[in-house]
Tab-separated table of C-alpha atoms in Angstrom:
chain	number	residue	atom	x	y	z
A	4	MET	CA	0.362	-0.269	0.253
A	5	LYS	CA	2.676	2.166	0.696
A	6	ASN	CA	4.871	2.322	-2.426
A	7	GLN	CA	1.979	2.427	-4.132
A	8	GLN	CA	1.015	5.666	-2.525
A	9	LYS	CA	5.197	6.208	-4.054
A	10	TYR	CA	4.161	5.465	-7.474
A	11	VAL	CA	0.454	7.717	-7.048
A	12	ASP	CA	2.205	11.020	-5.405
A	13	ARG	CA	5.309	10.651	-8.108
A	14	TYR	CA	2.597	10.890	-10.631
A	15	ARG	CA	1.163	13.439	-9.644
A	16	ILE	CA	4.469	15.466	-8.727
A	17	ALA	CA	5.293	14.153	-12.639
A	18	LEU	CA	1.970	14.928	-14.097
A	19	PHE	CA	2.089	18.177	-13.038
A	20	LEU	CA	5.945	19.210	-14.057
A	21	ILE	CA	5.066	18.082	-17.357
A	22	CYS	CA	1.766	20.668	-17.477
A	23	PHE	CA	3.838	23.484	-15.691
A	24	GLY	CA	6.335	23.198	-17.926
A	25	SER	CA	3.771	22.811	-21.184
A	26	LEU	CA	2.271	26.128	-19.689
A	27	CYS	CA	6.267	27.639	-19.558
A	28	PHE	CA	6.468	26.298	-23.433
A	29	SER	CA	3.267	28.472	-24.334
A	30	SER	CA	3.499	31.032	-22.907
A	31	CYS	CA	7.375	31.789	-22.125
A	32	LYS	CA	7.801	32.288	-26.201
A	33	SER	CA	8.971	36.252	-25.450
A	34	LYS	CA	8.841	38.524	-22.172
A	35	ASP	CA	6.229	40.599	-23.223
A	36	GLU	CA	4.109	37.637	-22.774
A	37	ARG	CA	4.986	36.567	-19.255
A	38	PRO	CA	6.431	39.290	-17.599
A	39	GLU	CA	8.798	38.361	-14.255
A	40	LYS	CA	6.097	38.707	-11.415
A	41	ASN	CA	8.676	39.714	-9.009
A	42	HIS	CA	8.724	39.528	-5.383
A	43	ASP	CA	7.372	42.485	-3.707
A	44	ALA	CA	9.544	43.349	-0.187
A	45	SER	CA	7.124	44.870	0.776
A	46	LYS	CA	4.747	42.571	1.704
A	47	PRO	CA	5.446	39.213	3.525
A	48	VAL	CA	6.195	35.882	1.873
A	49	VAL	CA	3.397	33.279	2.406
A	50	LEU	CA	3.299	29.797	3.277
A	51	THR	CA	-0.137	27.275	2.330
A	52	SER	CA	0.979	23.880	1.433
A	53	PHE	CA	3.339	21.419	0.214
A	54	TYR	CA	3.785	18.352	-1.746
A	55	PRO	CA	4.440	15.547	-0.964
A	56	GLN	CA	4.714	15.599	3.185
A	57	GLU	CA	7.444	12.410	2.795
A	58	GLY	CA	10.259	11.269	0.811
A	59	GLY	CA	14.477	11.002	0.398
A	60	ALA	CA	17.243	13.070	-0.805
A	61	ARG	CA	16.362	13.996	-4.580
A	62	ASP	CA	12.829	13.564	-4.399
A	63	LYS	CA	10.692	16.305	-5.859
A	64	ILE	CA	9.058	18.956	-3.655
A	65	LEU	CA	6.352	21.565	-4.507
A	66	LEU	CA	6.099	24.049	-2.253
A	67	ASP	CA	2.979	26.985	-1.731
A	68	GLY	CA	2.441	30.227	-1.054
A	69	GLU	CA	2.290	33.750	-2.302
A	70	ASN	CA	5.435	35.922	-3.232
A	71	PHE	CA	7.688	34.321	-3.764
A	72	GLY	CA	8.535	36.225	-6.839
A	73	THR	CA	9.967	34.234	-10.279
A	74	ASP	CA	13.493	34.095	-10.317
A	75	PRO	CA	14.773	31.521	-8.767
A	76	GLY	CA	18.380	32.188	-7.948
A	77	LYS	CA	16.439	34.709	-5.171
A	78	ILE	CA	15.128	32.257	-3.319
A	79	LYS	CA	16.636	29.917	-0.876
A	80	VAL	CA	14.666	26.331	0.633
A	81	TYR	CA	16.103	25.028	3.621
A	82	PHE	CA	15.344	21.677	5.057
A	83	ASN	CA	16.133	22.009	7.930
A	84	ASN	CA	20.048	23.298	8.111
A	85	ALA	CA	20.236	21.713	4.751
A	86	LYS	CA	20.094	23.603	2.047
A	87	ALA	CA	17.844	22.384	-1.375
A	88	SER	CA	17.710	23.208	-4.696
A	89	VAL	CA	15.334	25.244	-6.012
A	90	ILE	CA	14.912	24.705	-9.809
A	91	SER	CA	11.769	26.993	-10.653
A	92	SER	CA	8.499	28.836	-9.626
A	93	SER	CA	5.527	30.333	-10.862
A	94	GLY	CA	5.335	33.244	-8.237
A	95	GLU	CA	2.845	30.941	-6.068
A	96	ARG	CA	4.703	27.251	-6.091
A	97	ILE	CA	7.898	26.497	-6.061
A	98	TYR	CA	9.553	23.824	-7.519
A	99	ALA	CA	13.303	22.241	-5.359
A	100	ILE	CA	14.897	18.975	-5.108
A	101	VAL	CA	15.171	17.417	-1.606
A	102	PRO	CA	18.624	17.876	-0.001
A	103	ARG	CA	20.908	14.959	1.380
A	104	LEU	CA	20.335	14.109	5.120
A	105	PRO	CA	18.486	16.884	7.404
A	106	GLY	CA	18.273	15.992	10.159
A	107	ALA	CA	15.494	13.837	11.818
A	108	ASN	CA	11.616	15.421	10.632
A	109	PRO	CA	12.962	19.106	9.027
A	110	ARG	CA	11.146	22.036	8.656
A	111	ILE	CA	10.735	23.491	5.192
A	112	SER	CA	12.062	27.060	4.821
A	113	VAL	CA	11.461	29.814	2.778
A	114	VAL	CA	13.549	32.398	2.279
A	115	VAL	CA	12.913	36.010	-0.080
A	116	GLY	CA	15.006	39.038	0.040
A	117	GLU	CA	14.607	39.184	4.197
A	118	ASP	CA	12.219	37.173	4.557
A	119	SER	CA	12.163	33.896	5.733
A	120	VAL	CA	9.174	31.821	7.018
A	121	THR	CA	8.830	28.635	8.494
A	122	TYR	CA	5.743	26.118	7.209
A	123	ASN	CA	4.006	24.979	10.129
A	124	ASP	CA	4.718	21.536	9.774
A	125	SER	CA	7.502	18.958	9.419
A	126	PHE	CA	8.412	17.004	6.656
A	127	ALA	CA	8.816	12.895	6.777
A	128	TYR	CA	12.372	12.271	5.744
A	129	HIS	CA	13.237	8.965	4.882
A	130	THR	CA	17.111	7.735	4.526
A	131	GLN	CA	17.838	5.522	2.001
A	132	ALA	CA	21.369	3.923	2.133
A	133	GLN	CA	23.353	0.761	0.789
A	134	VAL	CA	26.224	-1.186	2.164
A	135	SER	CA	28.294	-2.962	-0.642
A	136	THR	CA	31.994	-4.270	-1.268
A	137	VAL	CA	34.872	-2.459	-2.409
A	138	THR	CA	37.402	-5.026	-2.087
A	139	GLY	CA	38.841	-7.668	0.217
A	140	ASN	CA	37.685	-11.198	0.733
A	141	GLY	CA	37.664	-12.555	4.583
A	142	LYS	CA	41.113	-13.536	5.055
A	143	MET	CA	43.013	-11.270	7.277
A	144	ASN	CA	45.822	-10.737	5.197
A	145	PHE	CA	47.955	-7.613	2.763
A	146	LYS	CA	47.834	-8.900	-0.749
A	147	PRO	CA	47.697	-5.984	-3.720
A	148	GLY	CA	46.283	-6.992	-6.941
A	149	THR	CA	42.878	-5.776	-8.668
A	150	LEU	CA	39.807	-4.549	-5.820
A	151	SER	CA	38.225	-8.104	-6.905
A	152	GLU	CA	41.286	-10.208	-5.752
A	153	ALA	CA	43.367	-8.121	-2.853
A	154	GLU	CA	42.903	-8.987	0.722
A	155	VAL	CA	42.548	-6.367	3.033
A	156	TYR	CA	42.862	-5.952	7.160
A	157	GLY	CA	42.654	-2.909	6.557
A	158	LYS	CA	41.916	-0.460	10.671
A	159	TYR	CA	42.082	2.989	9.633
A	160	LEU	CA	41.177	5.367	6.035
A	161	GLU	CA	41.290	8.341	4.633
A	162	LEU	CA	40.383	9.910	1.318
A	163	ASP	CA	41.881	12.628	-0.931
A	164	ALA	CA	39.315	15.130	-3.231
A	165	GLU	CA	40.427	12.724	-6.394
A	166	GLY	CA	38.497	9.687	-4.723
A	167	ASN	CA	42.291	7.745	-3.890
A	168	ILE	CA	41.355	5.090	-0.100
A	169	PHE	CA	44.423	5.067	1.508
A	170	MET	CA	43.993	2.176	4.359
A	171	SER	CA	46.679	1.585	6.985
A	172	TRP	CA	46.974	-1.993	8.619
A	173	ARG	CA	48.738	-3.565	11.275
A	174	ASP	CA	49.147	-7.856	11.816
A	175	GLY	CA	47.117	-10.872	10.010
A	176	GLY	CA	49.087	-12.884	7.472
A	177	ASN	CA	52.112	-14.950	7.672
A	178	PRO	CA	54.747	-12.973	8.670
A	179	ALA	CA	52.359	-10.383	10.001
A	180	THR	CA	53.284	-7.223	8.248
A	181	PHE	CA	52.613	-3.118	8.968
A	182	GLY	CA	51.553	-0.767	5.897
A	183	VAL	CA	49.300	1.982	3.979
A	184	ALA	CA	47.996	1.270	1.261
A	185	ARG	CA	47.021	3.391	-1.436
A	186	ILE	CA	43.584	1.365	-2.947
A	187	ASN	CA	41.455	3.059	-6.091
A	188	GLU	CA	37.978	1.853	-7.501
A	189	GLN	CA	38.287	3.490	-10.833
A	190	GLN	CA	41.599	2.350	-11.223
A	191	ASN	CA	40.419	-1.583	-9.741
A	192	ILE	CA	43.654	-1.261	-7.703
A	193	VAL	CA	45.234	-1.960	-4.279
A	194	THR	CA	48.580	-1.461	-3.896
A	195	PRO	CA	50.677	-0.608	-1.073
A	196	LEU	CA	53.127	2.903	-0.065
A	197	ILE	CA	54.784	1.666	2.407
A	198	GLU	CA	55.211	-2.671	3.995
A	199	SER	CA	57.149	-4.080	6.257
A	200	GLU	CA	57.011	-7.286	8.756
A	201	ALA	CA	55.544	-6.409	11.859
A	202	THR	CA	59.968	-7.662	13.428
A	203	GLY	CA	61.517	-4.743	11.113
A	204	ARG	CA	58.504	-2.201	11.067
A	205	ILE	CA	59.470	1.144	9.391
A	206	LEU	CA	56.148	2.413	10.307
A	207	PHE	CA	53.495	2.038	12.940
A	208	ALA	CA	50.142	3.846	11.597
A	209	ASN	CA	47.042	4.457	12.352
A	210	GLY	CA	45.504	7.244	11.777
A	211	LEU	CA	45.789	9.187	8.798
A	212	THR	CA	45.020	12.084	7.519
A	213	VAL	CA	44.766	14.405	4.408
A	214	ASP	CA	44.872	18.406	2.626
A	215	ARG	CA	42.005	17.672	0.508
A	216	LYS	CA	43.967	20.709	-1.692
A	217	THR	CA	46.972	19.574	-2.209
A	218	GLY	CA	46.907	15.800	-1.654
A	219	MET	CA	49.564	15.557	0.968
A	220	LEU	CA	49.049	12.704	2.574
A	221	THR	CA	50.369	12.412	6.491
A	222	ALA	CA	50.477	9.353	9.236
A	223	ALA	CA	52.088	9.013	12.881
A	224	HIS	CA	54.649	6.725	14.147
A	225	GLU	CA	52.642	5.801	16.704
A	226	SER	CA	55.285	5.219	18.858
A	227	THR	CA	58.001	7.698	18.392
A	228	LYS	CA	57.023	11.298	19.638
A	229	GLU	CA	59.138	12.809	17.060
A	230	VAL	CA	58.485	10.685	13.773
A	231	ILE	CA	56.007	11.111	11.382
A	232	PHE	CA	55.838	10.392	7.145
A	233	THR	CA	54.267	12.175	4.605
A	234	PHE	CA	53.339	11.016	1.086
A	235	ASP	CA	53.331	12.954	-1.666
A	236	PRO	CA	51.314	13.109	-4.612
A	237	ARG	CA	53.439	14.723	-6.889
A	238	GLU	CA	56.278	12.030	-6.240
A	239	ALA	CA	53.921	9.003	-6.208
A	240	TRP	CA	53.544	8.813	-2.501
A	241	TYR	CA	56.433	7.935	-1.593
A	242	PRO	CA	57.535	7.912	1.977
A	243	ARG	CA	59.565	10.287	3.642
A	244	GLN	CA	60.525	10.580	7.286
A	245	ARG	CA	59.842	14.441	8.610
A	246	ASN	CA	60.669	14.921	12.479
A	247	VAL	CA	59.202	17.486	14.631
A	248	LYS	CA	60.739	20.599	15.929
A	249	PHE	CA	59.934	20.336	19.489
A	250	SER	CA	61.441	22.862	22.317
A	251	ALA	CA	63.391	20.392	24.594
A	252	ALA	CA	60.852	21.790	27.502
A	253	ASP	CA	57.877	20.021	25.880
A	254	LEU	CA	59.720	17.532	23.988
A	255	SER	CA	60.341	16.277	27.953
A	256	SER	CA	56.827	17.179	29.468
A	257	ILE	CA	55.330	14.741	27.011
A	258	VAL	CA	55.855	11.199	29.343
A	259	ASP	CA	57.814	8.067	27.750
A	260	ALA	CA	56.291	5.505	29.209
A	261	ASP	CA	52.537	7.478	26.920
A	262	ARG	CA	54.223	8.533	23.596
A	263	TYR	CA	52.193	7.251	21.953
A	264	LYS	CA	50.167	9.147	19.017
A	265	ASN	CA	47.592	7.748	17.205
A	266	PHE	CA	46.384	9.830	15.543
A	267	ILE	CA	47.423	12.886	13.791
A	268	THR	CA	44.351	15.992	10.920
A	269	PHE	CA	45.287	18.604	9.312
A	270	CYS	CA	43.298	21.626	9.983
A	271	PRO	CA	42.059	23.792	7.913
A	272	TYR	CA	41.303	26.015	9.552
A	273	ASP	CA	44.479	27.227	10.441
A	274	GLY	CA	46.515	25.065	7.749
A	275	HIS	CA	48.311	22.960	10.894
A	276	LEU	CA	48.561	19.480	12.020
A	277	TYR	CA	47.687	18.482	15.665
A	278	THR	CA	48.128	15.108	17.098
A	279	ARG	CA	47.611	13.913	20.613
A	280	TYR	CA	49.360	11.312	22.931
A	281	ARG	CA	48.435	8.674	25.481
A	282	ASP	CA	49.297	10.813	28.631
A	283	GLY	CA	46.520	13.209	27.140
A	284	ARG	CA	49.022	16.609	25.737
A	285	VAL	CA	47.353	17.621	22.146
A	286	ALA	CA	50.685	18.949	19.378
A	287	LYS	CA	50.178	21.538	16.819
A	288	ILE	CA	52.279	20.916	14.048
A	289	ASN	CA	53.624	23.084	11.120
A	290	PRO	CA	53.795	21.305	7.922
A	291	GLU	CA	56.267	23.239	6.087
A	292	THR	CA	59.001	23.865	9.433
A	293	MET	CA	57.478	20.393	11.337
A	294	GLU	CA	57.372	23.049	14.223
A	295	ALA	CA	55.515	21.748	16.719
A	296	LYS	CA	54.408	22.458	20.711
A	297	ILE	CA	51.938	21.260	22.712
A	298	VAL	CA	48.803	23.419	22.772
A	299	TYR	CA	47.127	20.903	25.713
A	300	LYS	CA	47.459	18.964	28.241
A	301	GLY	CA	43.851	17.098	28.172
A	302	PRO	CA	42.466	13.671	30.320
A	303	TYR	CA	44.648	10.392	30.608
A	304	GLY	CA	43.818	7.598	27.390
A	305	SER	CA	44.324	5.797	24.117
A	306	GLN	CA	42.490	6.822	21.072
A	307	TYR	CA	40.589	5.379	18.749
A	308	GLY	CA	39.493	7.977	16.808
A	309	GLN	CA	40.148	11.659	15.498
A	310	ALA	CA	38.805	13.779	13.178
A	311	ILE	CA	38.004	18.096	12.137
A	312	ASN	CA	34.608	19.531	11.326
A	313	PRO	CA	34.823	20.925	7.574
A	314	ALA	CA	31.834	22.385	8.487
A	315	LYS	CA	33.649	24.221	11.617
A	316	PRO	CA	36.994	23.457	11.064
A	317	TRP	CA	38.432	24.871	14.532
A	318	LEU	CA	36.982	21.432	16.251
A	319	LEU	CA	39.191	18.483	16.909
A	320	TYR	CA	36.675	15.393	18.088
A	321	ILE	CA	38.263	13.075	20.062
A	322	THR	CA	37.134	9.166	20.799
A	323	LEU	CA	38.475	7.510	23.903
A	324	HIS	CA	39.634	4.761	24.810
A	325	SER	CA	38.234	2.565	27.921
A	326	ASN	CA	41.623	3.106	29.889
A	327	ALA	CA	40.445	7.170	30.236
A	328	ASN	CA	41.388	9.006	33.152
A	329	PRO	CA	38.848	10.483	34.147
A	330	THR	CA	36.385	8.457	33.867
A	331	GLU	CA	33.807	10.022	32.385
A	332	PHE	CA	36.078	10.745	28.501
A	333	ARG	CA	35.790	6.580	28.686
A	334	GLN	CA	34.274	5.434	25.499
A	335	GLY	CA	32.938	8.779	24.662
A	336	ILE	CA	33.129	11.678	22.029
A	337	SER	CA	35.031	14.636	23.078
A	338	VAL	CA	35.880	17.879	21.578
A	339	LEU	CA	38.781	20.376	21.711
A	340	ASP	CA	37.806	24.186	20.232
A	341	LEU	CA	41.588	24.662	18.480
A	342	ARG	CA	40.527	28.756	18.786
A	343	ASP	CA	41.593	28.284	22.897
A	344	PRO	CA	42.030	25.219	23.760
A	345	ASN	CA	42.683	26.146	27.049
A	346	GLY	CA	39.888	28.324	27.665
A	347	THR	CA	37.255	27.543	29.579
A	348	GLY	CA	35.272	25.408	27.274
A	349	GLY	CA	38.284	23.042	27.585
A	350	PHE	CA	38.271	18.817	26.537
A	351	LYS	CA	34.046	17.580	26.549
A	352	ARG	CA	32.600	15.313	26.201
A	353	LEU	CA	29.590	15.271	24.498
A	354	ASN	CA	27.753	12.170	24.731
A	355	ALA	CA	25.618	10.523	27.987
A	356	PRO	CA	28.656	8.238	30.508
A	357	GLY	CA	28.587	4.973	30.724
A	358	GLY	CA	30.073	3.388	27.692
A	359	SER	CA	29.087	-0.093	26.753
A	360	GLY	CA	25.690	0.379	25.090
A	361	PHE	CA	23.269	1.546	22.699
A	362	ARG	CA	21.180	4.180	22.480
A	363	ASP	CA	20.037	6.541	18.911
A	364	GLY	CA	18.183	10.037	19.969
A	365	PRO	CA	20.127	13.485	21.159
A	366	LEU	CA	23.290	12.782	21.188
A	367	ALA	CA	24.203	13.848	24.929
A	368	ASP	CA	22.129	11.143	26.015
A	369	ALA	CA	23.624	8.341	23.272
A	370	LEU	CA	25.939	5.484	24.132
A	371	PHE	CA	28.468	4.190	21.707
A	372	ASN	CA	30.158	0.675	22.476
A	373	TYR	CA	34.032	1.041	22.054
A	374	PRO	CA	33.551	3.962	18.811
A	375	LYS	CA	36.200	3.256	16.823
A	376	ASP	CA	37.014	5.926	14.194
A	377	ILE	CA	35.265	8.541	13.155
A	378	LYS	CA	34.996	11.009	10.170
A	379	PHE	CA	32.927	13.934	9.171
A	380	ASP	CA	31.003	14.858	5.449
A	381	ASN	CA	31.550	18.504	4.082
A	382	SER	CA	27.679	19.032	5.984
A	383	GLY	CA	28.970	18.165	8.913
A	384	ASN	CA	27.769	15.030	9.391
A	385	MET	CA	30.432	12.271	12.262
A	386	PHE	CA	30.021	8.756	11.170
A	387	VAL	CA	31.596	6.650	14.148
A	388	ALA	CA	32.450	3.415	13.240
A	389	ASP	CA	30.470	1.775	16.518
A	390	TYR	CA	33.336	-1.100	16.752
A	391	GLY	CA	30.822	-2.939	20.073
A	392	ASN	CA	27.617	-2.491	18.191
A	393	HIS	CA	28.513	-3.569	15.082
A	394	CYS	CA	27.561	-1.421	13.200
A	395	ILE	CA	27.458	2.056	11.408
A	396	ARG	CA	26.119	5.315	13.849
A	397	MET	CA	25.860	9.037	12.206
A	398	VAL	CA	26.103	12.153	14.838
A	399	SER	CA	23.920	14.823	12.740
A	400	ALA	CA	24.897	18.544	11.970
A	401	ASP	CA	22.299	19.011	14.969
A	402	ASN	CA	23.125	16.478	16.936
A	403	ILE	CA	21.440	13.757	16.601
A	404	VAL	CA	22.377	9.941	16.734
A	405	THR	CA	20.563	7.395	14.024
A	406	THR	CA	22.234	4.443	13.331
A	407	VAL	CA	22.677	4.538	9.526
A	408	ALA	CA	23.358	0.292	8.529
A	409	GLY	CA	23.851	-2.431	10.691
A	410	GLN	CA	22.094	-4.031	13.158
A	411	PRO	CA	23.086	-3.268	16.964
A	412	GLY	CA	24.891	-5.926	18.379
A	413	LYS	CA	24.450	-8.581	15.390
A	414	PRO	CA	27.607	-9.282	14.236
A	415	GLY	CA	27.918	-10.804	10.549
A	416	TYR	CA	28.629	-10.252	6.805
A	417	LYS	CA	25.744	-8.959	4.797
A	418	ASP	CA	25.977	-5.697	1.705
A	419	GLY	CA	22.298	-4.426	1.113
A	420	GLY	CA	19.750	-1.869	2.693
A	421	PRO	CA	20.208	-0.440	6.587
A	422	VAL	CA	17.646	-3.281	7.808
A	423	GLU	CA	19.512	-6.377	6.726
A	424	SER	CA	23.406	-4.892	6.029
A	425	LEU	CA	25.976	-6.759	8.536
A	426	PHE	CA	29.009	-5.454	9.933
A	427	ASN	CA	31.874	-7.543	12.721
A	428	GLN	CA	33.245	-4.734	14.512
A	429	PRO	CA	34.273	-2.597	11.890
A	430	TRP	CA	37.072	0.329	12.988
A	431	GLY	CA	37.507	3.012	10.539
A	432	VAL	CA	35.238	5.399	8.359
A	433	ALA	CA	35.964	8.165	5.670
A	434	VAL	CA	33.703	10.129	3.559
A	435	ASN	CA	34.321	11.259	0.528
A	436	GLU	CA	32.659	14.473	-1.449
A	437	GLN	CA	29.896	13.185	-2.339
A	438	GLY	CA	29.286	12.113	1.077
A	439	ASP	CA	29.793	8.108	0.120
A	440	ILE	CA	30.815	6.659	3.440
A	441	TYR	CA	33.695	3.935	3.378
A	442	ILE	CA	34.161	1.310	6.374
A	443	ALA	CA	37.255	-0.925	7.598
A	444	ASP	CA	35.180	-3.821	8.185
A	445	TRP	CA	37.687	-5.029	10.261
A	446	SER	CA	36.774	-8.671	11.111
A	447	ASN	CA	35.534	-9.083	7.823
A	448	ALA	CA	38.955	-8.214	7.282
A	449	ARG	CA	36.687	-6.013	3.594
A	450	ILE	CA	36.723	-2.841	2.810
A	451	ARG	CA	32.789	-1.771	2.456
A	452	LYS	CA	30.669	1.388	1.895
A	453	LEU	CA	28.185	2.623	2.379
A	454	VAL	CA	25.818	5.416	-0.196
A	455	ILE	CA	23.541	7.322	2.180
A	456	GLU	CA	20.800	9.217	0.676
């Protein structure tokens, strides 16, 4: 019945568009025959109704009212904070396209000139998701080759603007190897950038970061205070060791037993790199000169994830392990404002304390179970590899947590829609420019792709 109604809705919209287009064609042969109707700034914009009342990304929607004007370039339509594409306007009816991921039950606002008006009713937004497998066959090993032949055991992922997926891995295989690899769907290839056996490893990499303007890939050597590696696409990503330059005081302040820096993140807000040591110290690094300084000392604990929000690029988000101290930061998502890290805000936990649980809803009430890697899309939506719950969670730009793929508490391997898809201890995530999410599905030894609309 629901599907039947959906087809009826689509038919009615299509019929309107055909009639609307025919009317425009016949009545707009010349500007003299149909002059443009401008928005009258002395009168309010009035909203009456919209149709359909529910749908998903890229669906067509018709917004009825008065005093819109006929210039679509002067009309803005928002679903919560997500901007819709405005195709045309008759003055009393706007034809628009529903935007991607506007948040739960979005309210539709129309902005014309100085007027901003919101419909009384909310729009029922339906998330559509599909999970597929990019590469890997379930063998916990690394073997380069085509996507169908390759074997992967990835933990963390990152992407550049050209569609390259970068993966760090450790362990697996016989002998076990450590390394960083490049995966490219269009080129149908998985190839190592750096690889060595565990006993003689050159780089112990976890989290990776890319400056998407230059394509520079950076990895922090986990077990040394100063060493990072860079991979420049202009040099075919040849690995180069670079040593961070701390003052003697800053270097000695990092506790030797807690020198582990699992992550490094490029911050477009100030053009610097940020890393964090297990003792809680956060370092700011100039990527050109490698000069660095400790800018903050926060809670103790190993890290699972780190990311910058591109919508607010001065905010550094961090997920901490179950060994964090104070205990209130364990298994949680926290944030640090890089504009003033030692200010009154400091290091703040965002979700509910407790850990080892599952609860969707407002971020302040949400629970995760060993949340690992985190990444953002360009709209400010955060995606979380919820390792212990075997699913992928999304924290919307307005701080609402939903499960977008996988079945909480049920490990397995299955592609498909959000209800039937299964993961087994997903560890890493990365998001491309189009908003597609890549997942290092660790215990399934595969790289998966989640497309959400």
